[in-house]
């Protein structure tokens, strides 16, 4: 059988500090009821230590994964880190992670496609495996979103959290693995969700800090509308392309941006919420970490051959879907 890429292990890391809706009620004009009803979030994790960031969380998830699989870090050939909050502009967070975990034989790079970073990175990794050039790749989604959120803004502070998840990607010849992927982008969506400063257009200055341009700017409504349509569209597209009925699907593994977006996707697919991996209530939107965090939490319930649809949507706009036949 043809060689395809398969996820052969998964692990996650979330920081200890729990930021509850009740704590947010003290700092911004919001209520626990509003956040629960409109977003489905109760709490999120925050990495409080100012000396630790995305690379630290990515390395913790990767170390857990390697220990679980009894694999030496020296066997890892490539590390791809999906992140919108890299430790530094450069070097790549992936290179910092390889140093932290002792993966000295691995090359690596970061992938940034907003909330679609993880699925983009996994798609890239699958191509290195399919081409036969690589046999062991770590794909890690890690974001310290708390560093780009304005905690006086009620529109964004309620949504995001910090965390990381890592998957091991290896070749498979038994028909399980990443079967099909479709990724999309529409850059005209930039005006609705962006971080203005810190890049080459608006480098850091006293003015950029005063104007809060290093924080996320989001218009929730247009992002919500796009997300509801595109995430459901791509999920249905994956089902049609691969001739999967609702009964064929074991789980939907969606990016966790808003519970209502996820429910709309499940409805369009014709599947019940029992088949949906949903942990937004405990972690909020961890951007690049949402999908591997779900996989890690559901790992013990997954069986070899289970059909999973992974879906993503985010700034750009970017969106996509992946059909995975679970490998173990
Ligand atoms: O991964 C991709 C990243 N982002 C997303 O996917 C986010 C997508 N968007 C959303 O999830 C939703 O649009 C939000 C959760 C951000 C907002 O929910 P909404 O149902 O679209 O609310 P809205 O923006 O239409 O605001 C409704 C009302 C407004 O009050 P008025 O103008 O009707 O009086 C807001 O000012 O709710 C108000 N509001 C809040 N009230 C209490 C907005 N944020 C809050 C808040 N607490 N935190």
Coordinates of C-alpha atoms and ligand atoms in Angstrom, one line a residue:
X1 CA 0.0 0.0 0.0
X2 CA 1.1 3.6 -0.7
X3 CA 3.1 5.3 2.1
X4 CA 1.1 8.1 3.8
X5 CA 1.7 10.1 7.0
X6 CA 0.2 8.9 10.3
X7 CA -0.2 10.5 13.7
X8 CA 1.5 7.9 15.9
X9 CA 1.5 9.7 19.3
X10 CA 0.2 12.9 20.9
X11 CA 0.8 14.8 24.2
X12 CA -0.1 18.2 25.5
X13 CA 0.9 20.8 28.1
X14 CA -1.2 23.5 29.7
X15 CA 0.1 25.9 32.4
X16 CA -1.3 25.5 36.0
X17 CA -2.9 29.0 36.4
X18 CA -6.7 28.9 35.8
X19 CA -8.2 32.2 34.7
X20 CA -11.9 31.9 35.4
X21 CA -14.8 33.9 34.1
X22 CA -15.4 35.0 37.7
X23 CA -11.9 36.6 37.7
X24 CA -12.5 38.3 34.4
X25 CA -15.8 39.7 35.8
X26 CA -13.6 41.6 38.2
X27 CA -11.4 43.2 35.5
X28 CA -13.7 43.8 32.5
X29 CA -17.4 44.6 32.0
X30 CA -18.6 41.0 31.4
X31 CA -20.5 38.2 33.1
X32 CA -20.0 34.5 33.5
X33 CA -23.4 33.9 31.9
X34 CA -22.6 36.0 28.8
X35 CA -19.3 34.2 28.2
X36 CA -20.8 30.8 28.7
X37 CA -23.8 31.5 26.5
X38 CA -22.0 33.3 23.6
X39 CA -18.7 31.3 23.6
X40 CA -19.0 28.2 25.8
X41 CA -16.0 29.1 27.8
X42 CA -15.7 28.7 31.6
X43 CA -12.0 29.1 32.1
X44 CA -8.6 29.2 30.4
X45 CA -5.0 28.5 31.4
X46 CA -2.4 31.3 31.6
X47 CA 1.4 30.9 31.7
X48 CA 2.2 33.5 34.3
X49 CA 6.0 33.0 34.4
X50 CA 7.4 35.9 32.4
X51 CA 10.6 33.9 31.7
X52 CA 8.7 31.1 29.9
X53 CA 6.9 31.3 26.6
X54 CA 5.7 29.3 23.6
X55 CA 9.0 27.3 23.2
X56 CA 8.8 26.2 26.9
X57 CA 5.3 24.9 26.5
X58 CA 6.1 23.2 23.2
X59 CA 9.1 21.5 24.7
X60 CA 7.1 20.3 27.7
X61 CA 4.5 18.7 25.3
X62 CA 7.3 17.2 23.1
X63 CA 9.2 15.8 26.1
X64 CA 6.0 14.1 27.3
X65 CA 5.4 12.7 23.9
X66 CA 8.9 11.3 23.5
X67 CA 8.8 9.7 26.9
X68 CA 5.4 8.1 26.2
X69 CA 6.7 6.7 22.9
X70 CA 10.1 5.7 24.3
X71 CA 11.8 7.6 21.5
X72 CA 15.1 9.3 21.8
X73 CA 15.1 13.0 20.8
X74 CA 18.1 12.1 18.6
X75 CA 15.7 10.2 16.3
X76 CA 13.6 13.2 15.5
X77 CA 14.5 14.5 12.0
X78 CA 12.3 17.6 11.8
X79 CA 10.4 19.8 14.2
X80 CA 7.7 22.1 12.9
X81 CA 6.2 24.6 15.4
X82 CA 2.9 26.2 14.7
X83 CA 2.6 29.4 16.5
X84 CA 1.5 33.1 16.3
X85 CA 3.4 33.9 19.5
X86 CA 7.0 32.8 18.7
X87 CA 9.5 33.4 21.5
X88 CA 11.3 35.8 19.2
X89 CA 11.0 37.1 15.7
X90 CA 14.0 34.8 15.1
X91 CA 15.4 32.2 15.5
X92 CA 12.5 30.0 14.9
X93 CA 10.8 28.6 18.0
X94 CA 11.3 25.2 16.5
X95 CA 15.1 25.6 16.8
X96 CA 14.7 26.7 20.4
X97 CA 12.6 23.7 21.1
X98 CA 15.1 21.2 19.5
X99 CA 17.8 22.7 21.8
X100 CA 15.5 22.4 24.9
X101 CA 14.6 18.7 24.2
X102 CA 18.0 17.6 22.9
X103 CA 16.8 16.9 19.4
X104 CA 20.2 17.9 18.0
X105 CA 19.7 15.9 14.7
X106 CA 16.5 17.8 13.8
X107 CA 16.2 20.8 11.5
X108 CA 13.1 22.8 11.9
X109 CA 11.0 25.9 11.2
X110 CA 7.9 27.7 12.4
X111 CA 4.6 27.9 10.5
X112 CA 2.3 30.9 11.0
X113 CA -1.2 30.9 9.5
X114 CA -3.1 32.3 12.6
X115 CA -5.5 29.8 14.1
X116 CA -4.9 27.5 11.1
X117 CA -1.2 27.2 11.9
X118 CA -1.4 23.7 13.3
X119 CA -3.3 22.1 10.5
X120 CA -1.0 23.9 8.0
X121 CA 2.0 22.5 9.8
X122 CA 0.6 19.0 9.9
X123 CA -0.2 19.2 6.2
X124 CA 3.4 20.2 5.4
X125 CA 4.7 17.4 7.6
X126 CA 2.6 14.9 5.8
X127 CA 4.2 15.8 2.5
X128 CA 7.8 15.2 3.9
X129 CA 6.6 11.8 5.0
X130 CA 4.8 10.9 1.8
X131 CA 7.9 11.9 -0.3
X132 CA 10.0 9.5 1.7
X133 CA 12.6 12.0 2.8
X134 CA 11.6 11.9 6.5
X135 CA 10.5 9.2 9.0
X136 CA 10.0 11.0 12.3
X137 CA 8.6 14.5 12.5
X138 CA 7.3 16.4 15.5
X139 CA 4.5 18.9 14.8
X140 CA 3.8 21.1 17.8
X141 CA 1.2 23.8 18.2
X142 CA 2.0 26.2 21.0
X143 CA 0.8 29.7 21.8
X144 CA 1.2 32.1 24.8
X145 CA -1.9 34.1 23.7
X146 CA -1.8 36.0 27.0
X147 CA 1.1 38.0 25.7
X148 CA -0.9 39.6 22.8
X149 CA -4.2 40.0 24.6
X150 CA -5.3 43.4 26.0
X151 CA -6.8 42.4 29.4
X152 CA -8.9 45.6 29.5
X153 CA -10.7 44.5 26.3
X154 CA -13.8 42.4 27.0
X155 CA -14.1 41.3 23.3
X156 CA -10.8 39.4 23.3
X157 CA -9.7 38.8 26.9
X158 CA -12.5 36.3 27.4
X159 CA -11.7 34.1 24.5
X160 CA -8.1 33.1 24.6
X161 CA -5.8 30.9 26.7
X162 CA -2.2 29.5 26.7
X163 CA -1.2 25.9 25.9
X164 CA 0.6 23.5 23.6
X165 CA 0.1 20.1 22.0
X166 CA 2.5 17.9 20.1
X167 CA 2.0 15.0 17.6
X168 CA 4.5 12.5 16.2
X169 CA 4.1 11.9 12.5
X170 CA 5.5 8.8 10.9
X171 CA 5.1 6.7 7.7
X172 CA 2.2 4.3 7.5
X173 CA 1.5 1.6 4.9
X174 CA -1.6 0.0 6.4
X175 CA -4.1 2.5 5.0
X176 CA -4.4 4.5 8.3
X177 CA -3.1 8.1 8.5
X178 CA -3.7 11.4 6.9
X179 CA -5.9 10.6 3.9
X180 CA -7.0 14.0 2.5
X181 CA -6.4 17.7 3.3
X182 CA -7.8 20.9 1.9
X183 CA -6.5 24.3 3.0
X184 CA -7.8 27.7 2.0
X185 CA -7.0 31.4 2.5
X186 CA -8.6 34.8 1.7
X187 CA -6.2 37.6 2.6
X188 CA -8.9 40.2 2.2
X189 CA -10.1 39.2 5.7
X190 CA -7.1 40.9 7.3
X191 CA -9.0 43.9 8.4
X192 CA -11.2 41.9 10.8
X193 CA -8.5 40.1 12.9
X194 CA -4.9 41.1 13.1
X195 CA -2.0 42.3 15.3
X196 CA -0.9 45.6 13.8
X197 CA 2.6 46.1 15.2
X198 CA 5.7 44.1 15.7
X199 CA 6.3 43.3 12.0
X200 CA 8.1 45.2 9.3
X201 CA 5.1 47.5 8.5
X202 CA 4.8 48.9 12.0
X203 CA 7.9 48.1 14.0
X204 CA 7.9 48.5 17.8
X205 CA 8.0 52.2 18.8
X206 CA 6.8 54.2 21.8
X207 CA 3.8 55.1 19.6
X208 CA 2.9 51.5 18.7
X209 CA 3.0 50.6 22.4
X210 CA 0.9 53.6 23.4
X211 CA -1.7 52.8 20.7
X212 CA -1.8 49.2 22.0
X213 CA -0.9 48.0 18.5
X214 CA 0.9 44.9 19.8
X215 CA -2.3 43.5 21.0
X216 CA -4.9 41.6 19.0
X217 CA -7.5 43.6 17.2
X218 CA -10.7 41.7 16.4
X219 CA -14.1 42.5 15.0
X220 CA -16.0 39.4 16.4
X221 CA -19.1 39.4 14.1
X222 CA -17.5 39.1 10.7
X223 CA -15.0 36.5 12.0
X224 CA -17.9 34.6 13.5
X225 CA -20.0 34.7 10.3
X226 CA -17.1 33.6 8.1
X227 CA -16.1 30.8 10.6
X228 CA -19.6 29.4 10.8
X229 CA -19.8 29.1 7.0
X230 CA -16.3 28.0 6.2
X231 CA -15.7 25.5 8.9
X232 CA -19.0 23.7 8.1
X233 CA -18.3 24.0 4.3
X234 CA -14.9 22.4 4.6
X235 CA -16.1 19.7 6.9
X236 CA -18.9 18.7 4.5
X237 CA -16.4 19.0 1.6
X238 CA -14.1 16.4 3.4
X239 CA -17.1 14.1 3.8
X240 CA -18.2 14.4 0.2
X241 CA -14.6 14.0 -1.3
X242 CA -14.1 10.9 0.8
X243 CA -17.6 9.5 0.5
X244 CA -18.1 9.5 4.3
X245 CA -21.6 9.5 5.8
X246 CA -22.3 10.9 9.2
X247 CA -22.3 7.4 10.6
X248 CA -18.8 6.7 9.2
X249 CA -17.4 9.5 11.3
X250 CA -16.0 8.7 14.8
X251 CA -15.1 12.3 15.7
X252 CA -15.0 15.9 14.6
X253 CA -11.8 17.6 15.9
X254 CA -12.5 21.3 15.4
X255 CA -10.4 24.3 16.2
X256 CA -11.9 25.7 19.4
X257 CA -12.8 29.3 18.7
X258 CA -16.4 29.4 19.9
X259 CA -18.8 26.6 20.9
X260 CA -21.5 28.0 18.6
X261 CA -19.2 27.7 15.6
X262 CA -18.5 24.1 16.5
X263 CA -22.2 23.3 17.0
X264 CA -23.1 24.7 13.6
X265 CA -20.4 22.6 12.0
X266 CA -21.6 19.4 13.7
X267 CA -25.2 20.2 12.6
X268 CA -24.2 20.7 9.0
X269 CA -22.3 17.4 9.1
X270 CA -25.3 15.7 10.6
X271 CA -23.4 14.4 13.6
X272 CA -24.4 14.6 17.3
X273 CA -22.3 16.6 19.8
X274 CA -21.2 13.3 21.4
X275 CA -19.0 12.8 18.3
X276 CA -17.3 16.3 18.7
X277 CA -14.1 16.9 20.6
X278 CA -14.9 19.9 22.7
X279 CA -12.7 21.3 25.5
X280 CA -13.1 25.0 24.9
X281 CA -14.9 25.3 28.2
X282 CA -11.7 24.5 30.0
X283 CA -9.0 26.1 27.8
X284 CA -10.7 28.8 25.6
X285 CA -9.1 29.4 22.2
X286 CA -5.4 28.4 22.5
X287 CA -4.9 29.2 18.7
X288 CA -2.3 26.7 17.4
X289 CA -2.8 24.3 20.3
X290 CA -6.5 23.6 20.1
X291 CA -6.5 20.6 17.8
X292 CA -3.6 18.6 19.4
X293 CA -5.0 19.5 22.9
X294 CA -8.2 17.8 21.8
X295 CA -6.4 14.8 20.3
X296 CA -4.4 14.3 23.5
X297 CA -7.5 14.4 25.7
X298 CA -9.5 12.0 23.5
X299 CA -6.5 9.7 22.7
X300 CA -7.6 6.9 25.2
X301 CA -11.0 6.7 23.5
X302 CA -9.7 6.5 19.9
X303 CA -9.4 3.2 18.1
X304 CA -7.3 2.3 15.1
X305 CA -9.3 3.0 11.9
X306 CA -11.5 5.6 13.5
X307 CA -12.4 8.3 10.9
X308 CA -11.7 11.8 12.2
X309 CA -12.4 15.1 10.5
X310 CA -10.1 17.9 11.7
X311 CA -11.2 21.4 10.9
X312 CA -9.8 24.9 11.3
X313 CA -10.6 28.5 10.7
X314 CA -8.8 31.7 11.7
X315 CA -7.4 35.1 10.8
X316 CA -6.3 35.7 7.3
X317 CA -8.9 34.5 6.7
X318 CA -7.6 30.9 6.7
X319 CA -9.5 27.7 6.9
X320 CA -9.2 24.0 6.1
X321 CA -10.0 20.4 6.8
X322 CA -8.2 17.1 7.1
X323 CA -9.5 13.5 7.0
X324 CA -7.5 11.2 9.3
X325 CA -7.9 7.5 9.7
X326 CA -6.6 7.1 13.2
X327 CA -3.5 4.9 13.2
X328 CA -3.4 3.3 16.7
Ligands
LIG1 O1 -10.0 31.5 16.0 C1 -10.5 32.6 15.3 C2 -10.6 33.7 16.3 N1 -11.7 34.4 16.7 C3 -13.0 33.9 16.5 O2 -13.3 32.9 16.0 C4 -14.1 34.8 17.1 C5 -15.3 34.7 16.4 N2 -16.3 35.6 17.0 C6 -17.0 35.2 18.1 O3 -16.8 34.2 18.7 C7 -18.1 36.2 18.6 O4 -18.3 37.2 17.6 C8 -17.7 36.9 19.9 C9 -17.7 35.8 21.1 C10 -16.3 37.5 19.9 C11 -18.7 37.9 20.3 O5 -20.0 37.3 20.3 P1 -21.2 37.9 19.5 O6 -22.4 37.1 19.8 O7 -20.8 38.1 18.0 O8 -21.4 39.4 20.1 P2 -21.3 40.8 19.5 O9 -20.0 41.2 19.1 O10 -22.4 40.9 18.4 O11 -21.9 41.7 20.7 C12 -23.2 41.5 21.2 C13 -23.3 42.4 22.4 C14 -22.7 43.8 22.2 O12 -23.5 44.7 23.0 P3 -24.6 45.6 22.3 O13 -23.9 46.4 21.2 O14 -25.6 44.7 21.6 O15 -25.1 46.4 23.4 C15 -21.3 43.7 22.7 O16 -20.8 45.0 23.2 O17 -22.4 41.8 23.5 C16 -21.5 42.8 23.9 N3 -20.3 42.1 24.3 C17 -20.2 41.7 25.6 N4 -21.0 41.7 26.7 C18 -20.5 41.1 27.8 C19 -19.2 41.9 23.6 N5 -18.3 41.2 24.4 C20 -18.9 41.1 25.6 C21 -18.4 40.5 26.8 N6 -19.3 40.5 27.8 N7 -17.2 39.9 26.9

